[in-house]
PDB file of C-alpha atoms in Angstrom:
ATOM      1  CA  UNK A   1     -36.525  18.806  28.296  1.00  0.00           C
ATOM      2  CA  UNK A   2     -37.976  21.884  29.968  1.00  0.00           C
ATOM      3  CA  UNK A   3     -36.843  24.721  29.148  1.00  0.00           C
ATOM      4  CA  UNK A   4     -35.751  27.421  31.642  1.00  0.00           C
ATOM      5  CA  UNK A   5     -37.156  31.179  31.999  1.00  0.00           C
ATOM      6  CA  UNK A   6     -34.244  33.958  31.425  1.00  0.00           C
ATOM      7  CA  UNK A   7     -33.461  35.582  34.659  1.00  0.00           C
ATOM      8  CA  UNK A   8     -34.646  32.952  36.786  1.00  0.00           C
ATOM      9  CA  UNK A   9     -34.294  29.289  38.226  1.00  0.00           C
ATOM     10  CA  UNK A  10     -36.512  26.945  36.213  1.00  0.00           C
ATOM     11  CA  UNK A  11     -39.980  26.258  38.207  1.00  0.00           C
ATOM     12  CA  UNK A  12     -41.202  23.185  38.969  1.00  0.00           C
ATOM     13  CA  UNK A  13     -43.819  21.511  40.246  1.00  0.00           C
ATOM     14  CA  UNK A  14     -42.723  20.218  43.825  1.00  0.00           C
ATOM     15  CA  UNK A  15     -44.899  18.209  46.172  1.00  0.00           C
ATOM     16  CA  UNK A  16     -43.315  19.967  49.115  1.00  0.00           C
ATOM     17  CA  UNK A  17     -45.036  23.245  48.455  1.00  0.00           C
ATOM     18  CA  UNK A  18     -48.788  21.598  48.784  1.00  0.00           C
ATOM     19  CA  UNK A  19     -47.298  19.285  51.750  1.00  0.00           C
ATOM     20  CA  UNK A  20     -46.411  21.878  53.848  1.00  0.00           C
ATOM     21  CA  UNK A  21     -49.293  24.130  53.554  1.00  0.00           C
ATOM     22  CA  UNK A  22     -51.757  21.085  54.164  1.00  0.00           C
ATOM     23  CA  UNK A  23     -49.854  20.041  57.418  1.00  0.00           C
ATOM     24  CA  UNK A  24     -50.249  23.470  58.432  1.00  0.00           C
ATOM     25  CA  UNK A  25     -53.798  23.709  57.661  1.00  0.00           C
ATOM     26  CA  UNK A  26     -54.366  20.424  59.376  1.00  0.00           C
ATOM     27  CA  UNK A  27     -52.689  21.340  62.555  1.00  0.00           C
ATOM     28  CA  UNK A  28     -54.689  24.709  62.899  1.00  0.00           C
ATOM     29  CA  UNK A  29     -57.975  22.776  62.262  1.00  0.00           C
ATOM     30  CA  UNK A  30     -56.995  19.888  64.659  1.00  0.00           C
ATOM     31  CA  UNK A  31     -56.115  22.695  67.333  1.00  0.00           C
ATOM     32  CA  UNK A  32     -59.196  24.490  66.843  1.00  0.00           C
ATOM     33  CA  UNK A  33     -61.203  21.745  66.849  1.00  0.00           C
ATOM     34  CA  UNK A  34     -59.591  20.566  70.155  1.00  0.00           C
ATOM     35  CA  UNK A  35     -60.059  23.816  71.888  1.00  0.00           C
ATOM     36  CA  UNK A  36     -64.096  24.521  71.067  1.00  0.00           C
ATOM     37  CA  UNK A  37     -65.445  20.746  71.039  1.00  0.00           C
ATOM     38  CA  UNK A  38     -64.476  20.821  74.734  1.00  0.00           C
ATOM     39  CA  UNK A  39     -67.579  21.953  75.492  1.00  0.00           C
ATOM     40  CA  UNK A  40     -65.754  24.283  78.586  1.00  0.00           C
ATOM     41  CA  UNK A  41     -62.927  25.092  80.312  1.00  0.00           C
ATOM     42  CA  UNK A  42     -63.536  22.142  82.475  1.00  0.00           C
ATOM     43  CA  UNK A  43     -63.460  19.217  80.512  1.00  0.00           C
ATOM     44  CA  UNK A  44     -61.448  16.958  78.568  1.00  0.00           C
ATOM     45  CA  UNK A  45     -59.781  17.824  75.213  1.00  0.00           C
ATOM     46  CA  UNK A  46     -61.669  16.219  72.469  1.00  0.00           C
ATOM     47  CA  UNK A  47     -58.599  14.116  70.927  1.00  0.00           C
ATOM     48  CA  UNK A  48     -60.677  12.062  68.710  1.00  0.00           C
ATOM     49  CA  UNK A  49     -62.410  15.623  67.171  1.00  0.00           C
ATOM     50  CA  UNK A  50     -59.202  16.979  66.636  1.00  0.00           C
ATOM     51  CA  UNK A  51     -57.306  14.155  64.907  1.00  0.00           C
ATOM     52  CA  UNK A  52     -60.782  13.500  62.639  1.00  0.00           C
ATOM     53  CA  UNK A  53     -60.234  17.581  61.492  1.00  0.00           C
ATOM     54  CA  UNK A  54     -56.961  17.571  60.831  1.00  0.00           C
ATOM     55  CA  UNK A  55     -57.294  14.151  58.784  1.00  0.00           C
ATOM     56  CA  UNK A  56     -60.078  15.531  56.787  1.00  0.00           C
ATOM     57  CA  UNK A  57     -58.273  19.436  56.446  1.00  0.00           C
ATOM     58  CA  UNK A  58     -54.790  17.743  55.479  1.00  0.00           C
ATOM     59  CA  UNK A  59     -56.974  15.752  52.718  1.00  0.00           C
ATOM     60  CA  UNK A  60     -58.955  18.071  51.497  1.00  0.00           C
ATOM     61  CA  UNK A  61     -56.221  21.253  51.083  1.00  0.00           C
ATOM     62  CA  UNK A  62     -53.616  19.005  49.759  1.00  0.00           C
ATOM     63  CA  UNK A  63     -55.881  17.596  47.094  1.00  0.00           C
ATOM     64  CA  UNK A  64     -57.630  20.979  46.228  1.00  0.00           C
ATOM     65  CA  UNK A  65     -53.438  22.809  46.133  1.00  0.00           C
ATOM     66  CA  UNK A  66     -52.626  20.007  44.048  1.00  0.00           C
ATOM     67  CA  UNK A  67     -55.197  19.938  41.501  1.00  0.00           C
ATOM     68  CA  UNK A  68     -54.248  23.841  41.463  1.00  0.00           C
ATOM     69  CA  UNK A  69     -50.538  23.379  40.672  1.00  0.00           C
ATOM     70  CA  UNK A  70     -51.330  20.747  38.137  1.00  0.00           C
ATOM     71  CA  UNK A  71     -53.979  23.256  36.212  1.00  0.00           C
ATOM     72  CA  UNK A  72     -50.908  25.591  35.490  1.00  0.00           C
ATOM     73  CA  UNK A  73     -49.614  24.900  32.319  1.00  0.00           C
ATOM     74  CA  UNK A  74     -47.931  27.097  29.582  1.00  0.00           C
ATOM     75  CA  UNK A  75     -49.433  26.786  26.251  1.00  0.00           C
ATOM     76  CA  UNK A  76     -47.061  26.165  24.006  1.00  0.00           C
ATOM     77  CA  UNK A  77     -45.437  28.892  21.935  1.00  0.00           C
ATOM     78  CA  UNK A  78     -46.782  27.007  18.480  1.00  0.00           C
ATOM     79  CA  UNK A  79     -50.410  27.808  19.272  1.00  0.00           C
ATOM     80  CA  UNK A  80     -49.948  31.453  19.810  1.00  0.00           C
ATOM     81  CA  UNK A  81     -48.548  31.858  15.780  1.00  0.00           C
ATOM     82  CA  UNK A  82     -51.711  31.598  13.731  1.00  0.00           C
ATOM     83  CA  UNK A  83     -52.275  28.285  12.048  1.00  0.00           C
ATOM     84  CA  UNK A  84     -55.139  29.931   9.655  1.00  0.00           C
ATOM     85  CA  UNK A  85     -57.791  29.800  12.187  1.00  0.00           C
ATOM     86  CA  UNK A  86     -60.212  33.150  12.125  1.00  0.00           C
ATOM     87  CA  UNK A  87     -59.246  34.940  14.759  1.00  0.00           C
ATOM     88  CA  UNK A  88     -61.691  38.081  15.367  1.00  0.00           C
ATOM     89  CA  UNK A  89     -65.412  36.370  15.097  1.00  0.00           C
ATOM     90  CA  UNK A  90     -66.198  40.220  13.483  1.00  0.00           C
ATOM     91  CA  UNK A  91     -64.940  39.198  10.468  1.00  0.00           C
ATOM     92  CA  UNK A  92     -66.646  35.708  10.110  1.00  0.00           C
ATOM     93  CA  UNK A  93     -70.424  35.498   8.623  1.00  0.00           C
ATOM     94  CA  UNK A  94     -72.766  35.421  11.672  1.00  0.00           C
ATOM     95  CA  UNK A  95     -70.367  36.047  14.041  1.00  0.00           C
ATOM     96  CA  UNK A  96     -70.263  38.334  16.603  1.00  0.00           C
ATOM     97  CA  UNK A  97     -69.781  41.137  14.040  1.00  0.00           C
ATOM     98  CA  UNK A  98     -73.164  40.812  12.860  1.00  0.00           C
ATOM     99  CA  UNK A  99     -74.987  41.064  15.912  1.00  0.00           C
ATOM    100  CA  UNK A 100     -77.312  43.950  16.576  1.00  0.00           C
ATOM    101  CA  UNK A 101     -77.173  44.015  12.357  1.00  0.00           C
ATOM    102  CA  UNK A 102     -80.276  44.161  10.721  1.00  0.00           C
ATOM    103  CA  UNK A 103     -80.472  41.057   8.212  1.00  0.00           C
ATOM    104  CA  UNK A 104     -81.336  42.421   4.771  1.00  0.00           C
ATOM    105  CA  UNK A 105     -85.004  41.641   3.813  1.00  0.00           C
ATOM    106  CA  UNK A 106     -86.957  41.195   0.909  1.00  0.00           C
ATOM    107  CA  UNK A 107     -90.388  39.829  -0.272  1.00  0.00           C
ATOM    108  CA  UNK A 108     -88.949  37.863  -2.731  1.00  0.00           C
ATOM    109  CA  UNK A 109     -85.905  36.305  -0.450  1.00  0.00           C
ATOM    110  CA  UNK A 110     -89.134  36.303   2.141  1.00  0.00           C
ATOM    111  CA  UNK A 111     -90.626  33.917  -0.668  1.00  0.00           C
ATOM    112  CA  UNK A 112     -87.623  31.584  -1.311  1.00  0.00           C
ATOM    113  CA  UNK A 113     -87.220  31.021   1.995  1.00  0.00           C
ATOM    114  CA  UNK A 114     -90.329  29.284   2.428  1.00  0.00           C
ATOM    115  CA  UNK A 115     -91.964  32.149   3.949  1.00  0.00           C
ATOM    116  CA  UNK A 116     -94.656  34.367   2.162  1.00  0.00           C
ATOM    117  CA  UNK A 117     -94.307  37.106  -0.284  1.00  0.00           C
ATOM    118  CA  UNK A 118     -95.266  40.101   1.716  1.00  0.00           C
ATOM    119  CA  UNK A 119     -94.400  38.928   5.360  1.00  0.00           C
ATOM    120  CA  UNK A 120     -91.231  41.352   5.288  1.00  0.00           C
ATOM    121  CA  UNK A 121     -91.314  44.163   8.244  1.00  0.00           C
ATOM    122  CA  UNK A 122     -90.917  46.668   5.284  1.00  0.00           C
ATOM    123  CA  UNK A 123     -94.019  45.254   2.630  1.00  0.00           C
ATOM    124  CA  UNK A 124     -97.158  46.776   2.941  1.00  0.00           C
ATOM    125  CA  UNK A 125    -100.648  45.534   1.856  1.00  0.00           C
ATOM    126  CA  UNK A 126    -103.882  47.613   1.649  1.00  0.00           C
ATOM    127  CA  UNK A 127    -107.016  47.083   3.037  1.00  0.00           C
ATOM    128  CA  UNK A 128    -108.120  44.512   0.640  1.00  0.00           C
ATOM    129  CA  UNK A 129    -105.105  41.851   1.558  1.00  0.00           C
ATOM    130  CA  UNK A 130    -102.959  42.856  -1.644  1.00  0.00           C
TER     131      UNK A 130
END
């Protein structure tokens, strides 16, 4: 069972809520539609235009509100507790605390790597390659 919120009714997800502001939608667009595919102030209303715009706004608001309401859903209070997963990357090795860190270098980690001795930023050779 659901539970309620203190100081309030409990809220639900009701169909009427995305009905209602479809059919309104619908019946602007079908008006509007009416009005400016007359093509002047002395011709027919375009019945046909009308009923085909509010057809396609009344389908297209109420499935676009609806897919809205269903998206809204509490997490449940368990996940908010801590279950032991890391949560501040900072403290976890190459997260996000280690960016803009210089990695430690050496020639010999260089080496072990699979990289050569002496291709560190910090080892120098002379002018004769040693």
């Amino acid at each position: 069972m659901a539970k309620s919120q203190p100081g309030g009714t409990q809220k639900r997800n009701s169909v009427k809520a995305p009905l209602v502001f479809s059919a309104v939608l619908a019946v602007i667009a079908g008006i509007f539609t009416m009005i400016f595919a007359t093509g002047g102030a002395t011709k027919d209303l375009r019945f046909d235009l009308g009923l085909t715009a509010a057809g396609i706004a009344f389908i297209a608001s109420l499935l676009i509100s609806s897919l809205l309401l269903m998206t809204e859903k509490p997490n449940p209070d368990h996940l908010s507790e801590g279950s032991g997963v890391n949560r501040s990357s900072a403290k976890i090795p190459g997260g996000a605390g280690s960016v803009g860190a210089p990695a430690p270098r050496s020639g010999k980690a260089s080496a072990e790597n699979g990289g050569p001795a002496g291709s560190g930023p910090n080892d120098t050779q002379d002018e004769s390659g040693h």
